[in-house]
JSON list of C-alpha atoms in Angstrom, two decimals:
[
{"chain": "A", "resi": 4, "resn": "UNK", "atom": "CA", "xyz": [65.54, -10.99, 102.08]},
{"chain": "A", "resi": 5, "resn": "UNK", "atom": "CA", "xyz": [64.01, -14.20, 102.09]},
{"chain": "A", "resi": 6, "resn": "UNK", "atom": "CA", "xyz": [66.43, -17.40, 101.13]},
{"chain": "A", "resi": 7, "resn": "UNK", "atom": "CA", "xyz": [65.80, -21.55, 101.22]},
{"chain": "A", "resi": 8, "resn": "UNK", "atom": "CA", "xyz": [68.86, -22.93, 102.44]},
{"chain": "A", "resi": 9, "resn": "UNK", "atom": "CA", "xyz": [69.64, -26.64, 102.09]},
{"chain": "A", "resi": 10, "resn": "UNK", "atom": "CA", "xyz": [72.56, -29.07, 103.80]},
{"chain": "A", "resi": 11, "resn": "UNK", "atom": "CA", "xyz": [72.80, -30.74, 107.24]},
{"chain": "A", "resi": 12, "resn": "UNK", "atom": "CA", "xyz": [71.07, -30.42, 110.70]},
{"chain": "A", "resi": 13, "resn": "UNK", "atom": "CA", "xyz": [72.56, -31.95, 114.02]},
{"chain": "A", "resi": 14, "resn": "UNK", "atom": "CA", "xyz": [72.49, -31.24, 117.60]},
{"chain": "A", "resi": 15, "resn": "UNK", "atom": "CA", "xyz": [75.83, -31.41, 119.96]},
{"chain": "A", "resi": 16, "resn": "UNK", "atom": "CA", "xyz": [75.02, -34.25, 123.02]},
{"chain": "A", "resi": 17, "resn": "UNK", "atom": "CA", "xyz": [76.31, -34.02, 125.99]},
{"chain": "A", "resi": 18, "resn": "UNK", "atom": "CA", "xyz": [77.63, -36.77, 127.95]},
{"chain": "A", "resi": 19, "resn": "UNK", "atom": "CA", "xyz": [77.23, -36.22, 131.77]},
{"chain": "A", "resi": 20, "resn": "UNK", "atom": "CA", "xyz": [80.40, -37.07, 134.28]},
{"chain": "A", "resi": 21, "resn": "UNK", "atom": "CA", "xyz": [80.05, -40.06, 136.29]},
{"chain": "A", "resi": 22, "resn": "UNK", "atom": "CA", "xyz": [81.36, -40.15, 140.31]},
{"chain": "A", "resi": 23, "resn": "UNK", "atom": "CA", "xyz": [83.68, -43.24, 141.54]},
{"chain": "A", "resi": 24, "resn": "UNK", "atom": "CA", "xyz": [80.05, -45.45, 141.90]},
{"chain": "A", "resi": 25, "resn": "UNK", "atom": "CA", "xyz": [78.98, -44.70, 138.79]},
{"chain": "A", "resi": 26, "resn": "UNK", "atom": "CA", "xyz": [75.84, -42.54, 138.99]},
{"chain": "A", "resi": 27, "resn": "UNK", "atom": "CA", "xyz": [76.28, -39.51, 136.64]},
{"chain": "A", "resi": 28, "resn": "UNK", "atom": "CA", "xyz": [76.47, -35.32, 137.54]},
{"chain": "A", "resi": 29, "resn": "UNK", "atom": "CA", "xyz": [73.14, -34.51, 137.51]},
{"chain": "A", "resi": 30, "resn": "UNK", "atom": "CA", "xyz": [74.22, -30.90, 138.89]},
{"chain": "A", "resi": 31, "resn": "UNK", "atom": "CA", "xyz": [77.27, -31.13, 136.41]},
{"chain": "A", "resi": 32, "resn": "UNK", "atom": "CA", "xyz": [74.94, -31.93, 133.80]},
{"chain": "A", "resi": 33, "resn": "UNK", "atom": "CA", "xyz": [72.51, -29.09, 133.85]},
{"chain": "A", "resi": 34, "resn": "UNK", "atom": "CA", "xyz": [75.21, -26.66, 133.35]},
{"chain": "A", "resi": 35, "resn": "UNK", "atom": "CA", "xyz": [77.27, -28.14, 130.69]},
{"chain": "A", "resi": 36, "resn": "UNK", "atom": "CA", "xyz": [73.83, -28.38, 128.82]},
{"chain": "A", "resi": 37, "resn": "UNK", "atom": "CA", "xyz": [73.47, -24.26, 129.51]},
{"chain": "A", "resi": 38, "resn": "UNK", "atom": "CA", "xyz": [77.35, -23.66, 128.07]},
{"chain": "A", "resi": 39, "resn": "UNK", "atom": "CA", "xyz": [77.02, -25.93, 125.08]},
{"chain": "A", "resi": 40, "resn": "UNK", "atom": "CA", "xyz": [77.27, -24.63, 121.53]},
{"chain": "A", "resi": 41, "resn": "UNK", "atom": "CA", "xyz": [74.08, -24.30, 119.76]},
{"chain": "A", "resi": 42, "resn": "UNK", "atom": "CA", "xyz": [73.01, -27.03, 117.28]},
{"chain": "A", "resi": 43, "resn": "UNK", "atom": "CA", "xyz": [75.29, -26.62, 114.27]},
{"chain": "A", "resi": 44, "resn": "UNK", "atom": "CA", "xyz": [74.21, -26.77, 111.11]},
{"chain": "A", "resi": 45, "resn": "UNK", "atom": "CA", "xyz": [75.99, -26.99, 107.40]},
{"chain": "A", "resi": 46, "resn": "UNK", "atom": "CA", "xyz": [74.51, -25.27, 104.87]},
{"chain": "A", "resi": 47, "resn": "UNK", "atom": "CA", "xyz": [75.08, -26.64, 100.92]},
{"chain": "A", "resi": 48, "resn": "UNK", "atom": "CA", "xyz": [73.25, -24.42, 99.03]},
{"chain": "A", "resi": 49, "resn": "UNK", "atom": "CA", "xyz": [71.07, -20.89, 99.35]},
{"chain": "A", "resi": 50, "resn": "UNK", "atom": "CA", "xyz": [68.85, -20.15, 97.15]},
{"chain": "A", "resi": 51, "resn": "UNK", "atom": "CA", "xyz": [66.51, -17.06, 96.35]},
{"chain": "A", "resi": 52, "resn": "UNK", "atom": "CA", "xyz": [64.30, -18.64, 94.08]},
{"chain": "A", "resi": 53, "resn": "UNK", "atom": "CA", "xyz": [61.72, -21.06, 95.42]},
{"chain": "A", "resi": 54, "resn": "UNK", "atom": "CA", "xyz": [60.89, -22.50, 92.18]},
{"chain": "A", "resi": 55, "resn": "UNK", "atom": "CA", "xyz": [64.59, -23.79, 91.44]},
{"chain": "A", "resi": 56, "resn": "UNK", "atom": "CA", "xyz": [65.14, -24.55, 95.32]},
{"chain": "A", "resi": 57, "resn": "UNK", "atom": "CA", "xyz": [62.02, -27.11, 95.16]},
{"chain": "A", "resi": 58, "resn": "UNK", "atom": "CA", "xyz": [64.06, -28.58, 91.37]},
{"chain": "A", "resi": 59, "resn": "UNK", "atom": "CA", "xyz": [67.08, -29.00, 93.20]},
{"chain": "A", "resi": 60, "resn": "UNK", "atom": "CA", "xyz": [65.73, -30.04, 96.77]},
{"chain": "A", "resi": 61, "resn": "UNK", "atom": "CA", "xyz": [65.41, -34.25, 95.28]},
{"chain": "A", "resi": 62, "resn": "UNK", "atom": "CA", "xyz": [68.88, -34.19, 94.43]},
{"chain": "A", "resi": 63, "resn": "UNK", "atom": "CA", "xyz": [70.69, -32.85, 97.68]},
{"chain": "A", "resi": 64, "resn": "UNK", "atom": "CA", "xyz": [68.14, -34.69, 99.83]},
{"chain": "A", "resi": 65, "resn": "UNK", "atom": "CA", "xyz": [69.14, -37.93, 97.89]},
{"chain": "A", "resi": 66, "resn": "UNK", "atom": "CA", "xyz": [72.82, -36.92, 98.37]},
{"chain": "A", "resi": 67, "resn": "UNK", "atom": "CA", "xyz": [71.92, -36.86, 101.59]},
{"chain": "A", "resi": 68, "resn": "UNK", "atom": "CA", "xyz": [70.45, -40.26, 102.02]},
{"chain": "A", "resi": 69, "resn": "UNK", "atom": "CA", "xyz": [73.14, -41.75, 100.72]},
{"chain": "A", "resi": 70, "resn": "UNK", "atom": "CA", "xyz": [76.22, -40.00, 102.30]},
{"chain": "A", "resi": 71, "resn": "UNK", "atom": "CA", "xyz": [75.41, -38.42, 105.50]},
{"chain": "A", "resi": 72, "resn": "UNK", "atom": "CA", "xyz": [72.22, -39.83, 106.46]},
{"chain": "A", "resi": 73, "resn": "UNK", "atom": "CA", "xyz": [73.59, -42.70, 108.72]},
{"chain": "A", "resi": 74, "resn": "UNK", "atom": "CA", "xyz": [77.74, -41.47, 109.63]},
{"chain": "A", "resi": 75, "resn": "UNK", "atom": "CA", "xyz": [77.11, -39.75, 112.76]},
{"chain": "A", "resi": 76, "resn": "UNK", "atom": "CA", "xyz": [78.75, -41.07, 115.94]},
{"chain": "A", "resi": 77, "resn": "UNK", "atom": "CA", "xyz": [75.81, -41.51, 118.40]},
{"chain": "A", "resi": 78, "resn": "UNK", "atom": "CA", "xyz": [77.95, -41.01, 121.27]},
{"chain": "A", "resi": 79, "resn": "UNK", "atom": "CA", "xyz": [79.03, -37.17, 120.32]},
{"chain": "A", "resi": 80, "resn": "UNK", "atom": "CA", "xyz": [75.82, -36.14, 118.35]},
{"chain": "A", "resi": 81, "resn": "UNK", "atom": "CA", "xyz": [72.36, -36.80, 117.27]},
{"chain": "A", "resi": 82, "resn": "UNK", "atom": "CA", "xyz": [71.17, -38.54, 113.87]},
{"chain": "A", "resi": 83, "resn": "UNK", "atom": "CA", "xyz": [71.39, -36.06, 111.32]},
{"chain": "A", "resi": 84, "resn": "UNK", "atom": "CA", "xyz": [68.60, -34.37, 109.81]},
{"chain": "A", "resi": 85, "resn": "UNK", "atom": "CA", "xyz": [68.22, -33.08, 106.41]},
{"chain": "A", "resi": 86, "resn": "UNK", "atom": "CA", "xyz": [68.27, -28.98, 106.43]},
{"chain": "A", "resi": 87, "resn": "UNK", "atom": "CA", "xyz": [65.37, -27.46, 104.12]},
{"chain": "A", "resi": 88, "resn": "UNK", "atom": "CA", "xyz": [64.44, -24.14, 105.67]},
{"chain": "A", "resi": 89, "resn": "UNK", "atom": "CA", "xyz": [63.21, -20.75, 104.66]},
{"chain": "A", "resi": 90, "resn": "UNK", "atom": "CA", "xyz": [65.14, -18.07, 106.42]},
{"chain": "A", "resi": 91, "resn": "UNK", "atom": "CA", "xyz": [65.03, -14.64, 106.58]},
{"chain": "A", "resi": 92, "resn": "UNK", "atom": "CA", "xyz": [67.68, -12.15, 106.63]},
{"chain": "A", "resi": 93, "resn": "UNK", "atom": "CA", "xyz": [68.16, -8.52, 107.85]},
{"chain": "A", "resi": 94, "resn": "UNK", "atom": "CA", "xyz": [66.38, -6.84, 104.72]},
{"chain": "A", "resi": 95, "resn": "UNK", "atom": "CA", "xyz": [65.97, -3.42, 106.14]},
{"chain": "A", "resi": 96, "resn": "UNK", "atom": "CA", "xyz": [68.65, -1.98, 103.61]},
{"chain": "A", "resi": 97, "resn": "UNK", "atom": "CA", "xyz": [69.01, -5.06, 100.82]},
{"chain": "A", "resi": 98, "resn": "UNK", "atom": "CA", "xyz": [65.31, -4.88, 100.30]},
{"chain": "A", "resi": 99, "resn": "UNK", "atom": "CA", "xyz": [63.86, -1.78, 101.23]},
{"chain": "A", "resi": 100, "resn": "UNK", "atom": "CA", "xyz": [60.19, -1.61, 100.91]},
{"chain": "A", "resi": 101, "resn": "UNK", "atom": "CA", "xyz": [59.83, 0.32, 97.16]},
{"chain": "A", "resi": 102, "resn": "UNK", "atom": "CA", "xyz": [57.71, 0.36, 94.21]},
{"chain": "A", "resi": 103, "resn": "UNK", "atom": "CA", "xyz": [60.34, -2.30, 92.45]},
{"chain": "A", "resi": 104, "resn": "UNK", "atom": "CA", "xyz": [60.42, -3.96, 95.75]},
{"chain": "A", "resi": 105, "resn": "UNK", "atom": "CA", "xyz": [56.53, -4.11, 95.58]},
{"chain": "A", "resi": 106, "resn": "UNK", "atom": "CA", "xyz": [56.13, -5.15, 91.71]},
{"chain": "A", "resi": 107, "resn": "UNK", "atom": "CA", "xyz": [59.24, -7.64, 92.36]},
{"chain": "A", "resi": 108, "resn": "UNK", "atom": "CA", "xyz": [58.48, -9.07, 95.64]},
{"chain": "A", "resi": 109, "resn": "UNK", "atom": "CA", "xyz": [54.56, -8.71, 95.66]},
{"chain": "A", "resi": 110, "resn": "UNK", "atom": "CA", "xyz": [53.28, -9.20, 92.55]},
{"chain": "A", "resi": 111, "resn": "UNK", "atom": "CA", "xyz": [55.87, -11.31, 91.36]},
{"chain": "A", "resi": 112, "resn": "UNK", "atom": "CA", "xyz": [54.68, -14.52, 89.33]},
{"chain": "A", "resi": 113, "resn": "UNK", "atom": "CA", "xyz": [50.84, -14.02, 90.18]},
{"chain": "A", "resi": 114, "resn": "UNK", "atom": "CA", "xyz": [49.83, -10.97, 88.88]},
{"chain": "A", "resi": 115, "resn": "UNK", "atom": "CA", "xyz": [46.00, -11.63, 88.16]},
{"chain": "A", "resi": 116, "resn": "UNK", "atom": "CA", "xyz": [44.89, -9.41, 85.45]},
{"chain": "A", "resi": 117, "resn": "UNK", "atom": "CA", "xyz": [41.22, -9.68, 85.60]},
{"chain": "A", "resi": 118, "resn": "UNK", "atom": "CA", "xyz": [41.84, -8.24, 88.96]},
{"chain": "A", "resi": 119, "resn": "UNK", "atom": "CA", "xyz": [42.74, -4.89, 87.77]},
{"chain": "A", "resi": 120, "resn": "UNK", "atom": "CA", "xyz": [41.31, -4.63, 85.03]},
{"chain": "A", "resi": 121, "resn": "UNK", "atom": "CA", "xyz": [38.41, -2.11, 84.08]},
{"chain": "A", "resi": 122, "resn": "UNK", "atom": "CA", "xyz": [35.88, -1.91, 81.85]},
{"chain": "A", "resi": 123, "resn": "UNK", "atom": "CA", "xyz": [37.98, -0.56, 78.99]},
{"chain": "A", "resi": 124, "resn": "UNK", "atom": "CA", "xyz": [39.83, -3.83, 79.32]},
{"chain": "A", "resi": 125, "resn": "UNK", "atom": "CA", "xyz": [42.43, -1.91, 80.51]},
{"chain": "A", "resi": 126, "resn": "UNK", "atom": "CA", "xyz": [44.52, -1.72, 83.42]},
{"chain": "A", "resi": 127, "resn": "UNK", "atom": "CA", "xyz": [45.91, 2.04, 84.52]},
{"chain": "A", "resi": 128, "resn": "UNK", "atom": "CA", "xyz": [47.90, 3.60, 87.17]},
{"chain": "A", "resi": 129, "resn": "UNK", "atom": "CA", "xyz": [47.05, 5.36, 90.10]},
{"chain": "A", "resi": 130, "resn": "UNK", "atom": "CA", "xyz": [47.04, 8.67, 87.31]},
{"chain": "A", "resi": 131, "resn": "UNK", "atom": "CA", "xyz": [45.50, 7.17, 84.86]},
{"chain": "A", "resi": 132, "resn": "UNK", "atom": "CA", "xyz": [48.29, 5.85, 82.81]},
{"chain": "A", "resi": 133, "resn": "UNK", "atom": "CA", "xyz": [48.62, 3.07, 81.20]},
{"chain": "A", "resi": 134, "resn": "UNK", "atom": "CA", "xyz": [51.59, 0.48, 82.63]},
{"chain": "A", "resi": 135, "resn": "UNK", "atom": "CA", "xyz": [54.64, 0.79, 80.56]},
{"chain": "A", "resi": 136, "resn": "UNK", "atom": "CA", "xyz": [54.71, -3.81, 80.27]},
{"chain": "A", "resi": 137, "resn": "UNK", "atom": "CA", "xyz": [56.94, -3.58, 77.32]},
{"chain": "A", "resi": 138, "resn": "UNK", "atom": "CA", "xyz": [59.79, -1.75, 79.06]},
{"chain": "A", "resi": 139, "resn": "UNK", "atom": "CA", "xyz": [60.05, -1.74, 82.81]},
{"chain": "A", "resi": 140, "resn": "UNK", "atom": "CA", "xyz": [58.66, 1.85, 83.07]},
{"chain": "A", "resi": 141, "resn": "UNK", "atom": "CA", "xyz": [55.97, -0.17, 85.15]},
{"chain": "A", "resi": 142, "resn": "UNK", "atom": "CA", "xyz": [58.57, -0.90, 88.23]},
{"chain": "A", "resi": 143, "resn": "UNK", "atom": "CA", "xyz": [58.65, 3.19, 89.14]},
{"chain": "A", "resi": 144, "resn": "UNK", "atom": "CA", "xyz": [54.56, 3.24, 88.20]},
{"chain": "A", "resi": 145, "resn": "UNK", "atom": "CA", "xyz": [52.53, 3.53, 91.15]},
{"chain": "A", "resi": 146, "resn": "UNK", "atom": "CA", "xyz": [49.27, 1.51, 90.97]},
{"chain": "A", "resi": 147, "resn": "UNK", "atom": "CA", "xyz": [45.66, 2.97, 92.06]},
{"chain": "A", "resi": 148, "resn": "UNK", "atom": "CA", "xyz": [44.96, 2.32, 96.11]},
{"chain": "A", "resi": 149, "resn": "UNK", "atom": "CA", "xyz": [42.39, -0.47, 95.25]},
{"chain": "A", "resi": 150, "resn": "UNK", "atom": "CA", "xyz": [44.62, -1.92, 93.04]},
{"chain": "A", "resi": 151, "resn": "UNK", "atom": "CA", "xyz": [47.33, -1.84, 95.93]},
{"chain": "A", "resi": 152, "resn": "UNK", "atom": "CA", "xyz": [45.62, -3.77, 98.51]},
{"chain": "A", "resi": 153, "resn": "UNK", "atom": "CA", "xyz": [44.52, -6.15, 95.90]},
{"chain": "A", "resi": 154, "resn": "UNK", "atom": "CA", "xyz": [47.84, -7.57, 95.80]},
{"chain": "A", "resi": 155, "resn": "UNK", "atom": "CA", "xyz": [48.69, -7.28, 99.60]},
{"chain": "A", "resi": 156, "resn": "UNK", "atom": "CA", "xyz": [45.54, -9.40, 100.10]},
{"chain": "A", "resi": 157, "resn": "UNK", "atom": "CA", "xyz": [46.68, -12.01, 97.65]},
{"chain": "A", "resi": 158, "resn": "UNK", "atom": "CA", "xyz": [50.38, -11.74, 98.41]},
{"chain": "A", "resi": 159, "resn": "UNK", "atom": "CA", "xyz": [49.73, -12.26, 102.52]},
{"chain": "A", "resi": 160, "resn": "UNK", "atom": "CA", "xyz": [46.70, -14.62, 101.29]},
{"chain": "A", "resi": 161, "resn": "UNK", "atom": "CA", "xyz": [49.56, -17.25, 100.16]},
{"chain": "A", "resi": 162, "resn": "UNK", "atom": "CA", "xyz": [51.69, -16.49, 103.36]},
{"chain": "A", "resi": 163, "resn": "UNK", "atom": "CA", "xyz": [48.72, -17.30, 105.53]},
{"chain": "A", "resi": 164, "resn": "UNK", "atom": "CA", "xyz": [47.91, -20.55, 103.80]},
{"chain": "A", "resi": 165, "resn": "UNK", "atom": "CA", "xyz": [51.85, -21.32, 104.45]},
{"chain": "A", "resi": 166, "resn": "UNK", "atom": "CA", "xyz": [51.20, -20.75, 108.37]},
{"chain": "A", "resi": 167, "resn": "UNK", "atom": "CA", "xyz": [48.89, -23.18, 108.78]},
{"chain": "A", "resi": 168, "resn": "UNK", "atom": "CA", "xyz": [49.64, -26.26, 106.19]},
{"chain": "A", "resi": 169, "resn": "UNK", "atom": "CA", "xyz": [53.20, -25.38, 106.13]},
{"chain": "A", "resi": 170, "resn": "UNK", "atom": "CA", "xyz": [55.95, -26.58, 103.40]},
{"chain": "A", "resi": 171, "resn": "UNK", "atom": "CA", "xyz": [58.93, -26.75, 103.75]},
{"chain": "A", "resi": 172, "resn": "UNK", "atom": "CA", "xyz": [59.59, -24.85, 106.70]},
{"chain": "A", "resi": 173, "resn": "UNK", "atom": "CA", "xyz": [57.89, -24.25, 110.29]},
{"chain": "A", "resi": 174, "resn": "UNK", "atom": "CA", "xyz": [54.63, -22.49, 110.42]},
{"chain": "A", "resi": 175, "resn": "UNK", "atom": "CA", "xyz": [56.56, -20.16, 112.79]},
{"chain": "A", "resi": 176, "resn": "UNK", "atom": "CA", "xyz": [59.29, -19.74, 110.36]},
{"chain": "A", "resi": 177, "resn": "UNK", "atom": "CA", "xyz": [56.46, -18.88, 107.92]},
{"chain": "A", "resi": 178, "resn": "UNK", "atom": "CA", "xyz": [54.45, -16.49, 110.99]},
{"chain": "A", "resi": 179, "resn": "UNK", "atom": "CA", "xyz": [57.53, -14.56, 110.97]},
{"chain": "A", "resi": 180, "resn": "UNK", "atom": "CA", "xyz": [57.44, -14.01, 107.25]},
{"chain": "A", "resi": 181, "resn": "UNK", "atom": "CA", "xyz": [54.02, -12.70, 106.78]},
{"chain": "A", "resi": 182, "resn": "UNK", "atom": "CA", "xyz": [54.81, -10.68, 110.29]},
{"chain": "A", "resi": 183, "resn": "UNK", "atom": "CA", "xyz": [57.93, -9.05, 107.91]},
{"chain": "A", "resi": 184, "resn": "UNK", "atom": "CA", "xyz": [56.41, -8.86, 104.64]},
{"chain": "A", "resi": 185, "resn": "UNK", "atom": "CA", "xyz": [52.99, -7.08, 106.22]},
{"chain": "A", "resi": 186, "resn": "UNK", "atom": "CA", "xyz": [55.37, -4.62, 107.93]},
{"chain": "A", "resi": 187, "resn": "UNK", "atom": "CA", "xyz": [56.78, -3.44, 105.01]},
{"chain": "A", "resi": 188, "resn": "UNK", "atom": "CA", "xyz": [53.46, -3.52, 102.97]},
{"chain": "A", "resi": 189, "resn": "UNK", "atom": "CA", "xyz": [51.98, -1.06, 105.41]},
{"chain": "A", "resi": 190, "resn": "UNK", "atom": "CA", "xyz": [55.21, 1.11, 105.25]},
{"chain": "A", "resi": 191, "resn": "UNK", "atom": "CA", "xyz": [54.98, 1.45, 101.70]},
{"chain": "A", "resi": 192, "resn": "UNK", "atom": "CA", "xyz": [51.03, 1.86, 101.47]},
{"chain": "A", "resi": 193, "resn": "UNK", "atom": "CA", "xyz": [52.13, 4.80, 103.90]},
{"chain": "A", "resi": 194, "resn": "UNK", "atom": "CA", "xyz": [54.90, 6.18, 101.79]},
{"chain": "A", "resi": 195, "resn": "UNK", "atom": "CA", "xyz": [52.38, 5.67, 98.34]},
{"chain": "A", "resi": 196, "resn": "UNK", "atom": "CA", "xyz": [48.94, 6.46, 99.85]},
{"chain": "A", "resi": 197, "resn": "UNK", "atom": "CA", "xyz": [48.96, 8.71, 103.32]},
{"chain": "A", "resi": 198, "resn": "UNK", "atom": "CA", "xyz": [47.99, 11.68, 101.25]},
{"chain": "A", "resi": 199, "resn": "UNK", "atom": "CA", "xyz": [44.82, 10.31, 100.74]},
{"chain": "A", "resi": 200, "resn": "UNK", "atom": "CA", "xyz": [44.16, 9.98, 103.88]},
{"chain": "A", "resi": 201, "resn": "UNK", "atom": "CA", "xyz": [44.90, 14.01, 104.75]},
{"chain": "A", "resi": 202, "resn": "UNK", "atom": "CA", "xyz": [42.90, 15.28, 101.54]},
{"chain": "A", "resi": 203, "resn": "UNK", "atom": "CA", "xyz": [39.98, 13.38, 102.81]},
{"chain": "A", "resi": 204, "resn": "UNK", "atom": "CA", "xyz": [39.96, 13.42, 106.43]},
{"chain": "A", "resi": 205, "resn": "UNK", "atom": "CA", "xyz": [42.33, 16.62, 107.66]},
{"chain": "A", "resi": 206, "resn": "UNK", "atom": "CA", "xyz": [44.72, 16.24, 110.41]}
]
């Protein structure tokens, strides 16, 4: 699962020992610097909707500014940062890679019909069916092959774009996404499609 999470950044300094004339533990230094804690963070708020994370991101990075921004003790930690990050949880088992998962996840908000749609102005399933849009029959419908890596290209199209002119998070934050995400697309193209492959081609 993929979240935004929002709140406070810092790092933990640490403040070498000095000897009777005043020069500090180098030695001592370097090995404090390998046991400290990792940079601690505070999270506000998680969110699983980019849309409402990007309405809400003005008001906690104001709230920010004005509270936290500049009360930090520069002898026991850095200057705070504000925290705005995509990260990405363990989703092997709360997001398995699934036909809801795929109409959910892939298609999402950008489903582009004159992508998939034929010359009958209509847009079928990988039998021939028509999608059930007015119920959610459409979330266990499996689209045709073509139509399939349609929306992988589009769907990794946007997470490419986000690797190299990033928002919001690092372009390796956003690497790592479209590393998951194409993982799982392949998986289910597997799972859907493989069948194909053995009518055409043999073992």
């Amino acid at each position: 699962m993929t979240n935004i999470v929002a709140g406070i950044e810092y790092y933990n300094v640490i403040v070498p020992e000095f000897d009777s004339r005043g020069c500090p533990d180098l030695l001592g230094w370097d090995e404090a610097m390998d046991d400290a804690d990792d940079d601690e963070q505070d999270v506000w708020a998680t969110f699983h909707d980019e849309d409402i994370a990007k309405l809400c991101k003005p008001v906690i990075e104001d709230f920010f500014n004005k509270h936290h921004k500049d009360q930090y003790d520069e002898f026991m930690s850095g200057e705070p940062t504000f925290l705005f990050r995509v990260v990405i949880e363990d989703d092997d088992d709360n997001s398995p890679a699934n036909l809801h998962w795929f109409w959910d996840e892939v298609i999402g908000d950008y489903f582009n019909w004159d992508l998939w749609v034929d010359k009958d102005d209509k847009i079928v399933d990988s039998e021939g069916k028509e999608f059930d849009w007015d119920g959610e029959g459409y979330l266990k419908q499996k689209p045709s092959f073509n139509h399939y890596i349609i929306a992988c290209e589009q769907h990794l199209r946007g997470l490419l774009e986000n690797c190299i002119r990033p928002v919001d998070c690092s372009s390796d934050t956003w690497f790592n996404i479209l590393q998951s995400e194409q993982k799982k697309l392949i998986s289910l193209g597997k799972e859907l499609y493989n069948d194909m492959y053995y009518r055409t081609f043999g073992d």
